[in-house]
Short mmCIF file of the N, C-alpha and C atoms (twelve columns), coordinates in Angstrom:
data_MODEL
# 
_entry.id   MODEL 
# 
loop_
_atom_site.group_PDB 
_atom_site.id 
_atom_site.type_symbol 
_atom_site.label_atom_id 
_atom_site.label_alt_id 
_atom_site.label_comp_id 
_atom_site.label_asym_id 
_atom_site.label_seq_id 
_atom_site.Cartn_x 
_atom_site.Cartn_y 
_atom_site.Cartn_z 
_atom_site.pdbx_PDB_model_num 
ATOM 1   N N  . MET A 1   -19.954 -41.814 41.006 1 
ATOM 2   C CA . MET A 1   -20.728 -40.593 40.881 1 
ATOM 3   C C  . MET A 1   -21.602 -40.433 42.130 1 
ATOM 4   N N  . ALA A 2   -21.580 -39.268 42.668 1 
ATOM 5   C CA . ALA A 2   -22.406 -38.945 43.826 1 
ATOM 6   C C  . ALA A 2   -23.325 -37.792 43.454 1 
ATOM 7   N N  . GLU A 3   -24.398 -37.644 44.235 1 
ATOM 8   C CA . GLU A 3   -25.324 -36.540 43.994 1 
ATOM 9   C C  . GLU A 3   -25.754 -35.934 45.315 1 
ATOM 10  N N  . VAL A 4   -25.797 -34.618 45.326 1 
ATOM 11  C CA . VAL A 4   -26.322 -33.852 46.452 1 
ATOM 12  C C  . VAL A 4   -27.438 -33.010 45.881 1 
ATOM 13  N N  . GLY A 5   -28.604 -33.041 46.511 1 
ATOM 14  C CA . GLY A 5   -29.727 -32.291 45.972 1 
ATOM 15  C C  . GLY A 5   -30.554 -31.615 47.034 1 
ATOM 16  N N  . GLY A 6   -31.346 -30.678 46.577 1 
ATOM 17  C CA . GLY A 6   -32.236 -29.945 47.461 1 
ATOM 18  C C  . GLY A 6   -32.823 -28.771 46.713 1 
ATOM 19  N N  . TRP A 7   -33.087 -27.695 47.438 1 
ATOM 20  C CA . TRP A 7   -33.643 -26.508 46.806 1 
ATOM 21  C C  . TRP A 7   -33.011 -25.272 47.441 1 
ATOM 22  N N  . ILE A 8   -33.066 -24.178 46.679 1 
ATOM 23  C CA . ILE A 8   -32.619 -22.877 47.164 1 
ATOM 24  C C  . ILE A 8   -33.611 -21.826 46.666 1 
ATOM 25  N N  . TRP A 9   -33.580 -20.662 47.269 1 
ATOM 26  C CA . TRP A 9   -34.372 -19.552 46.750 1 
ATOM 27  C C  . TRP A 9   -33.750 -19.093 45.439 1 
ATOM 28  N N  . GLU A 10  -34.580 -18.801 44.465 1 
ATOM 29  C CA . GLU A 10  -34.086 -18.412 43.143 1 
ATOM 30  C C  . GLU A 10  -33.140 -17.210 43.216 1 
ATOM 31  N N  . GLY A 11  -33.418 -16.280 44.093 1 
ATOM 32  C CA . GLY A 11  -32.567 -15.100 44.239 1 
ATOM 33  C C  . GLY A 11  -31.166 -15.405 44.739 1 
ATOM 34  N N  . ASN A 12  -30.944 -16.614 45.234 1 
ATOM 35  C CA . ASN A 12  -29.629 -17.005 45.742 1 
ATOM 36  C C  . ASN A 12  -28.814 -17.811 44.733 1 
ATOM 37  N N  . LEU A 13  -29.348 -18.009 43.541 1 
ATOM 38  C CA . LEU A 13  -28.691 -18.888 42.576 1 
ATOM 39  C C  . LEU A 13  -27.285 -18.428 42.206 1 
ATOM 40  N N  . ARG A 14  -27.131 -17.168 41.898 1 
ATOM 41  C CA . ARG A 14  -25.800 -16.698 41.472 1 
ATOM 42  C C  . ARG A 14  -24.764 -16.924 42.561 1 
ATOM 43  N N  . SER A 15  -25.086 -16.574 43.786 1 
ATOM 44  C CA . SER A 15  -24.144 -16.776 44.891 1 
ATOM 45  C C  . SER A 15  -23.836 -18.256 45.089 1 
ATOM 46  N N  . PHE A 16  -24.862 -19.091 44.988 1 
ATOM 47  C CA . PHE A 16  -24.673 -20.538 45.110 1 
ATOM 48  C C  . PHE A 16  -23.670 -21.030 44.063 1 
ATOM 49  N N  . LEU A 17  -23.882 -20.641 42.804 1 
ATOM 50  C CA . LEU A 17  -23.012 -21.107 41.725 1 
ATOM 51  C C  . LEU A 17  -21.596 -20.540 41.847 1 
ATOM 52  N N  . GLU A 18  -21.467 -19.297 42.271 1 
ATOM 53  C CA . GLU A 18  -20.141 -18.707 42.440 1 
ATOM 54  C C  . GLU A 18  -19.346 -19.439 43.518 1 
ATOM 55  N N  . LEU A 19  -19.988 -19.745 44.633 1 
ATOM 56  C CA . LEU A 19  -19.280 -20.446 45.709 1 
ATOM 57  C C  . LEU A 19  -18.971 -21.892 45.334 1 
ATOM 58  N N  . LEU A 20  -19.929 -22.582 44.732 1 
ATOM 59  C CA . LEU A 20  -19.682 -23.956 44.308 1 
ATOM 60  C C  . LEU A 20  -18.543 -23.990 43.290 1 
ATOM 61  N N  . SER A 21  -18.534 -23.036 42.370 1 
ATOM 62  C CA . SER A 21  -17.463 -22.950 41.380 1 
ATOM 63  C C  . SER A 21  -16.106 -22.763 42.043 1 
ATOM 64  N N  . HIS A 22  -16.077 -21.938 43.066 1 
ATOM 65  C CA . HIS A 22  -14.832 -21.722 43.806 1 
ATOM 66  C C  . HIS A 22  -14.312 -23.041 44.377 1 
ATOM 67  N N  . TYR A 23  -15.207 -23.860 44.917 1 
ATOM 68  C CA . TYR A 23  -14.803 -25.125 45.527 1 
ATOM 69  C C  . TYR A 23  -14.291 -26.139 44.511 1 
ATOM 70  N N  . VAL A 24  -14.720 -26.042 43.258 1 
ATOM 71  C CA . VAL A 24  -14.213 -26.971 42.233 1 
ATOM 72  C C  . VAL A 24  -13.072 -26.352 41.427 1 
ATOM 73  N N  . GLY A 25  -12.749 -25.090 41.689 1 
ATOM 74  C CA . GLY A 25  -11.653 -24.437 40.994 1 
ATOM 75  C C  . GLY A 25  -12.025 -23.889 39.630 1 
ATOM 76  N N  . TYR A 26  -13.276 -23.499 39.488 1 
ATOM 77  C CA . TYR A 26  -13.760 -22.949 38.222 1 
ATOM 78  C C  . TYR A 26  -14.026 -21.459 38.383 1 
ATOM 79  N N  . GLY A 27  -13.642 -20.664 37.402 1 
ATOM 80  C CA . GLY A 27  -13.848 -19.214 37.449 1 
ATOM 81  C C  . GLY A 27  -15.198 -18.825 36.867 1 
ATOM 82  N N  . PHE A 28  -16.240 -18.901 37.666 1 
ATOM 83  C CA . PHE A 28  -17.593 -18.554 37.236 1 
ATOM 84  C C  . PHE A 28  -17.649 -17.049 37.014 1 
ATOM 85  N N  . ASP A 29  -18.003 -16.632 35.782 1 
ATOM 86  C CA . ASP A 29  -17.978 -15.205 35.466 1 
ATOM 87  C C  . ASP A 29  -19.337 -14.708 34.965 1 
ATOM 88  N N  . ALA A 30  -19.368 -13.465 34.509 1 
ATOM 89  C CA . ALA A 30  -20.619 -12.841 34.076 1 
ATOM 90  C C  . ALA A 30  -21.242 -13.574 32.886 1 
ATOM 91  N N  . THR A 31  -20.430 -14.100 31.991 1 
ATOM 92  C CA . THR A 31  -20.956 -14.846 30.842 1 
ATOM 93  C C  . THR A 31  -21.639 -16.126 31.294 1 
ATOM 94  N N  . ASP A 32  -21.005 -16.826 32.250 1 
ATOM 95  C CA . ASP A 32  -21.632 -18.022 32.821 1 
ATOM 96  C C  . ASP A 32  -22.991 -17.660 33.423 1 
ATOM 97  N N  . TRP A 33  -22.996 -16.582 34.206 1 
ATOM 98  C CA . TRP A 33  -24.228 -16.180 34.868 1 
ATOM 99  C C  . TRP A 33  -25.332 -15.858 33.862 1 
ATOM 100 N N  . GLU A 34  -25.010 -15.108 32.821 1 
ATOM 101 C CA . GLU A 34  -26.013 -14.763 31.813 1 
ATOM 102 C C  . GLU A 34  -26.588 -16.018 31.161 1 
ATOM 103 N N  . THR A 35  -25.736 -16.982 30.871 1 
ATOM 104 C CA . THR A 35  -26.167 -18.238 30.258 1 
ATOM 105 C C  . THR A 35  -27.137 -18.985 31.168 1 
ATOM 106 N N  . VAL A 36  -26.759 -19.129 32.432 1 
ATOM 107 C CA . VAL A 36  -27.595 -19.868 33.382 1 
ATOM 108 C C  . VAL A 36  -28.902 -19.129 33.648 1 
ATOM 109 N N  . ALA A 37  -28.826 -17.824 33.880 1 
ATOM 110 C CA . ALA A 37  -30.023 -17.047 34.202 1 
ATOM 111 C C  . ALA A 37  -31.066 -17.146 33.093 1 
ATOM 112 N N  . LEU A 38  -30.635 -17.065 31.850 1 
ATOM 113 C CA . LEU A 38  -31.566 -17.190 30.726 1 
ATOM 114 C C  . LEU A 38  -32.153 -18.596 30.630 1 
ATOM 115 N N  . ALA A 39  -31.323 -19.585 30.821 1 
ATOM 116 C CA . ALA A 39  -31.777 -20.972 30.683 1 
ATOM 117 C C  . ALA A 39  -32.760 -21.374 31.775 1 
ATOM 118 N N  . VAL A 40  -32.550 -20.885 32.981 1 
ATOM 119 C CA . VAL A 40  -33.404 -21.266 34.119 1 
ATOM 120 C C  . VAL A 40  -34.838 -20.776 33.929 1 
ATOM 121 N N  . GLU A 41  -35.000 -19.677 33.209 1 
ATOM 122 C CA . GLU A 41  -36.336 -19.115 32.989 1 
ATOM 123 C C  . GLU A 41  -37.321 -20.140 32.427 1 
ATOM 124 N N  . GLY A 42  -36.864 -21.020 31.557 1 
ATOM 125 C CA . GLY A 42  -37.762 -21.968 30.907 1 
ATOM 126 C C  . GLY A 42  -37.828 -23.340 31.556 1 
ATOM 127 N N  . THR A 43  -37.343 -23.462 32.795 1 
ATOM 128 C CA . THR A 43  -37.330 -24.771 33.442 1 
ATOM 129 C C  . THR A 43  -38.609 -25.028 34.226 1 
ATOM 130 N N  . ASP A 44  -38.828 -26.301 34.553 1 
ATOM 131 C CA . ASP A 44  -40.039 -26.722 35.266 1 
ATOM 132 C C  . ASP A 44  -39.720 -28.032 35.971 1 
ATOM 133 N N  . ASP A 45  -39.715 -28.019 37.300 1 
ATOM 134 C CA . ASP A 45  -39.320 -29.208 38.054 1 
ATOM 135 C C  . ASP A 45  -40.310 -30.371 37.939 1 
ATOM 136 N N  . GLU A 46  -41.479 -30.131 37.394 1 
ATOM 137 C CA . GLU A 46  -42.473 -31.198 37.271 1 
ATOM 138 C C  . GLU A 46  -42.378 -31.934 35.933 1 
ATOM 139 N N  . ARG A 47  -41.490 -31.493 35.052 1 
ATOM 140 C CA . ARG A 47  -41.303 -32.163 33.762 1 
ATOM 141 C C  . ARG A 47  -39.930 -32.829 33.733 1 
ATOM 142 N N  . LEU A 48  -39.868 -34.064 33.259 1 
ATOM 143 C CA . LEU A 48  -38.584 -34.747 33.161 1 
ATOM 144 C C  . LEU A 48  -37.617 -33.997 32.261 1 
ATOM 145 N N  . ASP A 49  -38.139 -33.387 31.197 1 
ATOM 146 C CA . ASP A 49  -37.287 -32.640 30.277 1 
ATOM 147 C C  . ASP A 49  -37.250 -31.152 30.612 1 
ATOM 148 N N  . GLY A 50  -37.695 -30.797 31.801 1 
ATOM 149 C CA . GLY A 50  -37.778 -29.399 32.194 1 
ATOM 150 C C  . GLY A 50  -36.598 -28.892 33.011 1 
ATOM 151 N N  . TRP A 51  -35.556 -29.696 33.120 1 
ATOM 152 C CA . TRP A 51  -34.389 -29.305 33.907 1 
ATOM 153 C C  . TRP A 51  -33.279 -28.785 32.993 1 
ATOM 154 N N  . TYR A 52  -32.465 -27.892 33.522 1 
ATOM 155 C CA . TYR A 52  -31.314 -27.354 32.801 1 
ATOM 156 C C  . TYR A 52  -30.038 -27.840 33.493 1 
ATOM 157 N N  . SER A 53  -29.054 -28.252 32.717 1 
ATOM 158 C CA . SER A 53  -27.779 -28.722 33.259 1 
ATOM 159 C C  . SER A 53  -26.655 -27.788 32.849 1 
ATOM 160 N N  . TYR A 54  -25.769 -27.521 33.787 1 
ATOM 161 C CA . TYR A 54  -24.601 -26.677 33.521 1 
ATOM 162 C C  . TYR A 54  -23.394 -27.324 34.176 1 
ATOM 163 N N  . SER A 55  -22.346 -27.516 33.407 1 
ATOM 164 C CA . SER A 55  -21.124 -28.140 33.922 1 
ATOM 165 C C  . SER A 55  -20.164 -27.087 34.446 1 
ATOM 166 N N  . LEU A 56  -19.572 -27.399 35.580 1 
ATOM 167 C CA . LEU A 56  -18.514 -26.578 36.157 1 
ATOM 168 C C  . LEU A 56  -17.251 -27.433 36.139 1 
ATOM 169 N N  . VAL A 57  -16.342 -27.112 35.234 1 
ATOM 170 C CA . VAL A 57  -15.120 -27.889 35.069 1 
ATOM 171 C C  . VAL A 57  -13.976 -27.075 35.638 1 
ATOM 172 N N  . GLY A 58  -13.465 -27.537 36.770 1 
ATOM 173 C CA . GLY A 58  -12.437 -26.774 37.445 1 
ATOM 174 C C  . GLY A 58  -11.123 -27.509 37.564 1 
ATOM 175 N N  . GLU A 59  -10.200 -26.872 38.233 1 
ATOM 176 C CA . GLU A 59  -8.881  -27.452 38.472 1 
ATOM 177 C C  . GLU A 59  -8.968  -28.691 39.352 1 
ATOM 178 N N  . HIS A 60  -9.889  -28.679 40.300 1 
ATOM 179 C CA . HIS A 60  -9.948  -29.733 41.304 1 
ATOM 180 C C  . HIS A 60  -10.969 -30.819 40.971 1 
ATOM 181 N N  . ARG A 61  -12.100 -30.435 40.418 1 
ATOM 182 C CA . ARG A 61  -13.205 -31.354 40.179 1 
ATOM 183 C C  . ARG A 61  -14.043 -30.867 39.014 1 
ATOM 184 N N  . GLN A 62  -14.890 -31.771 38.561 1 
ATOM 185 C CA . GLN A 62  -15.906 -31.415 37.565 1 
ATOM 186 C C  . GLN A 62  -17.253 -31.859 38.124 1 
ATOM 187 N N  . VAL A 63  -18.196 -30.925 38.135 1 
ATOM 188 C CA . VAL A 63  -19.540 -31.258 38.593 1 
ATOM 189 C C  . VAL A 63  -20.556 -30.760 37.573 1 
ATOM 190 N N  . GLU A 64  -21.691 -31.385 37.601 1 
ATOM 191 C CA . GLU A 64  -22.812 -30.934 36.785 1 
ATOM 192 C C  . GLU A 64  -23.895 -30.451 37.741 1 
ATOM 193 N N  . VAL A 65  -24.405 -29.270 37.469 1 
ATOM 194 C CA . VAL A 65  -25.468 -28.703 38.295 1 
ATOM 195 C C  . VAL A 65  -26.746 -28.729 37.467 1 
ATOM 196 N N  . ARG A 66  -27.754 -29.432 37.962 1 
ATOM 197 C CA . ARG A 66  -29.049 -29.469 37.289 1 
ATOM 198 C C  . ARG A 66  -29.996 -28.574 38.064 1 
ATOM 199 N N  . LEU A 67  -30.762 -27.759 37.322 1 
ATOM 200 C CA . LEU A 67  -31.624 -26.748 37.923 1 
ATOM 201 C C  . LEU A 67  -33.007 -26.782 37.311 1 
ATOM 202 N N  . ALA A 68  -34.024 -26.538 38.151 1 
ATOM 203 C CA . ALA A 68  -35.396 -26.409 37.652 1 
ATOM 204 C C  . ALA A 68  -36.197 -25.570 38.635 1 
ATOM 205 N N  . ARG A 69  -37.003 -24.685 38.083 1 
ATOM 206 C CA . ARG A 69  -37.873 -23.844 38.910 1 
ATOM 207 C C  . ARG A 69  -39.022 -24.678 39.454 1 
ATOM 208 N N  . ALA A 70  -39.362 -24.431 40.691 1 
ATOM 209 C CA . ALA A 70  -40.522 -25.074 41.294 1 
ATOM 210 C C  . ALA A 70  -41.776 -24.383 40.769 1 
ATOM 211 N N  . VAL A 71  -42.710 -25.163 40.324 1 
ATOM 212 C CA . VAL A 71  -43.953 -24.617 39.777 1 
ATOM 213 C C  . VAL A 71  -44.692 -23.848 40.871 1 
ATOM 214 N N  . GLY A 72  -45.029 -22.615 40.574 1 
ATOM 215 C CA . GLY A 72  -45.811 -21.801 41.497 1 
ATOM 216 C C  . GLY A 72  -45.048 -21.247 42.679 1 
ATOM 217 N N  . GLY A 73  -43.709 -21.288 42.641 1 
ATOM 218 C CA . GLY A 73  -42.944 -20.786 43.777 1 
ATOM 219 C C  . GLY A 73  -41.700 -20.043 43.351 1 
ATOM 220 N N  . ASP A 74  -40.936 -19.611 44.349 1 
ATOM 221 C CA . ASP A 74  -39.682 -18.906 44.116 1 
ATOM 222 C C  . ASP A 74  -38.473 -19.801 44.377 1 
ATOM 223 N N  . GLU A 75  -38.735 -21.097 44.510 1 
ATOM 224 C CA . GLU A 75  -37.669 -22.038 44.792 1 
ATOM 225 C C  . GLU A 75  -37.107 -22.623 43.496 1 
ATOM 226 N N  . LEU A 76  -35.831 -22.978 43.560 1 
ATOM 227 C CA . LEU A 76  -35.181 -23.709 42.479 1 
ATOM 228 C C  . LEU A 76  -34.747 -25.056 43.026 1 
ATOM 229 N N  . MET A 77  -35.106 -26.098 42.327 1 
ATOM 230 C CA . MET A 77  -34.612 -27.414 42.682 1 
ATOM 231 C C  . MET A 77  -33.202 -27.521 42.115 1 
ATOM 232 N N  . VAL A 78  -32.292 -28.108 42.897 1 
ATOM 233 C CA . VAL A 78  -30.889 -28.180 42.508 1 
ATOM 234 C C  . VAL A 78  -30.365 -29.584 42.770 1 
ATOM 235 N N  . ALA A 79  -29.603 -30.110 41.825 1 
ATOM 236 C CA . ALA A 79  -28.890 -31.376 42.013 1 
ATOM 237 C C  . ALA A 79  -27.465 -31.177 41.516 1 
ATOM 238 N N  . VAL A 80  -26.506 -31.529 42.350 1 
ATOM 239 C CA . VAL A 80  -25.088 -31.437 42.001 1 
ATOM 240 C C  . VAL A 80  -24.559 -32.858 41.905 1 
ATOM 241 N N  . THR A 81  -24.049 -33.231 40.737 1 
ATOM 242 C CA . THR A 81  -23.532 -34.582 40.541 1 
ATOM 243 C C  . THR A 81  -22.099 -34.523 40.027 1 
ATOM 244 N N  . GLY A 82  -21.391 -35.605 40.246 1 
ATOM 245 C CA . GLY A 82  -20.017 -35.716 39.765 1 
ATOM 246 C C  . GLY A 82  -19.225 -36.609 40.684 1 
ATOM 247 N N  . THR A 83  -17.927 -36.578 40.506 1 
ATOM 248 C CA . THR A 83  -17.039 -37.331 41.383 1 
ATOM 249 C C  . THR A 83  -16.749 -36.442 42.593 1 
ATOM 250 N N  . LEU A 84  -17.695 -36.421 43.499 1 
ATOM 251 C CA . LEU A 84  -17.620 -35.542 44.660 1 
ATOM 252 C C  . LEU A 84  -16.794 -36.186 45.764 1 
ATOM 253 N N  . THR A 85  -15.841 -35.454 46.268 1 
ATOM 254 C CA . THR A 85  -15.120 -35.907 47.449 1 
ATOM 255 C C  . THR A 85  -16.059 -35.740 48.646 1 
ATOM 256 N N  . PRO A 86  -15.776 -36.422 49.747 1 
ATOM 257 C CA . PRO A 86  -16.609 -36.198 50.934 1 
ATOM 258 C C  . PRO A 86  -16.666 -34.719 51.332 1 
ATOM 259 N N  . GLU A 87  -15.539 -34.019 51.210 1 
ATOM 260 C CA . GLU A 87  -15.511 -32.597 51.556 1 
ATOM 261 C C  . GLU A 87  -16.403 -31.780 50.625 1 
ATOM 262 N N  . LEU A 88  -16.354 -32.067 49.329 1 
ATOM 263 C CA . LEU A 88  -17.180 -31.334 48.375 1 
ATOM 264 C C  . LEU A 88  -18.663 -31.655 48.565 1 
ATOM 265 N N  . GLU A 89  -18.975 -32.883 48.928 1 
ATOM 266 C CA . GLU A 89  -20.374 -33.234 49.224 1 
ATOM 267 C C  . GLU A 89  -20.894 -32.400 50.385 1 
ATOM 268 N N  . VAL A 90  -20.098 -32.297 51.437 1 
ATOM 269 C CA . VAL A 90  -20.510 -31.515 52.619 1 
ATOM 270 C C  . VAL A 90  -20.648 -30.047 52.250 1 
ATOM 271 N N  . ARG A 91  -19.713 -29.531 51.473 1 
ATOM 272 C CA . ARG A 91  -19.786 -28.118 51.080 1 
ATOM 273 C C  . ARG A 91  -21.023 -27.841 50.224 1 
ATOM 274 N N  . ALA A 92  -21.302 -28.707 49.261 1 
ATOM 275 C CA . ALA A 92  -22.484 -28.519 48.407 1 
ATOM 276 C C  . ALA A 92  -23.756 -28.601 49.244 1 
ATOM 277 N N  . ASP A 93  -23.817 -29.566 50.153 1 
ATOM 278 C CA . ASP A 93  -24.992 -29.713 51.011 1 
ATOM 279 C C  . ASP A 93  -25.161 -28.497 51.920 1 
ATOM 280 N N  . THR A 94  -24.058 -27.973 52.433 1 
ATOM 281 C CA . THR A 94  -24.105 -26.786 53.288 1 
ATOM 282 C C  . THR A 94  -24.581 -25.566 52.498 1 
ATOM 283 N N  . LEU A 95  -24.096 -25.419 51.259 1 
ATOM 284 C CA . LEU A 95  -24.560 -24.312 50.423 1 
ATOM 285 C C  . LEU A 95  -26.059 -24.404 50.183 1 
ATOM 286 N N  . LEU A 96  -26.542 -25.609 49.901 1 
ATOM 287 C CA . LEU A 96  -27.986 -25.782 49.687 1 
ATOM 288 C C  . LEU A 96  -28.772 -25.370 50.924 1 
ATOM 289 N N  . ALA A 97  -28.319 -25.802 52.083 1 
ATOM 290 C CA . ALA A 97  -29.017 -25.459 53.331 1 
ATOM 291 C C  . ALA A 97  -28.971 -23.955 53.582 1 
ATOM 292 N N  . ALA A 98  -27.814 -23.350 53.358 1 
ATOM 293 C CA . ALA A 98  -27.671 -21.918 53.619 1 
ATOM 294 C C  . ALA A 98  -28.531 -21.083 52.685 1 
ATOM 295 N N  . PHE A 99  -28.582 -21.458 51.415 1 
ATOM 296 C CA . PHE A 99  -29.323 -20.662 50.443 1 
ATOM 297 C C  . PHE A 99  -30.797 -21.006 50.365 1 
ATOM 298 N N  . ALA A 100 -31.234 -21.954 51.189 1 
ATOM 299 C CA . ALA A 100 -32.654 -22.233 51.334 1 
ATOM 300 C C  . ALA A 100 -33.216 -21.513 52.558 1 
ATOM 301 N N  . ALA A 101 -32.347 -21.003 53.391 1 
ATOM 302 C CA . ALA A 101 -32.762 -20.318 54.613 1 
ATOM 303 C C  . ALA A 101 -33.192 -18.879 54.286 1 
ATOM 304 N N  . GLY A 102 -34.022 -18.368 55.172 1 
ATOM 305 C CA . GLY A 102 -34.406 -16.956 55.112 1 
ATOM 306 C C  . GLY A 102 -35.120 -16.621 53.911 1 
# 
């Protein structure tokens, strides 16, 4: 099991999840988005039980994405875990960097 973590701007969450889903071969759709968007509202990165987990089970890989809102900010803490190939680790890390910019 490997983990890639960091933060992104909350407004970039849907795009982050759609692209990550593409890389694992999962069809992230509007129902997935509604589920995640509602769940993230009640998260808190300063509480151990304040994180939300969502599994992306695709043709190529299965990953778990853990999410929590940063207290007092517009950032979301993100951790992607699973049996990550080196390529998927780099892609997840690149997505985190890209969606934390600007």
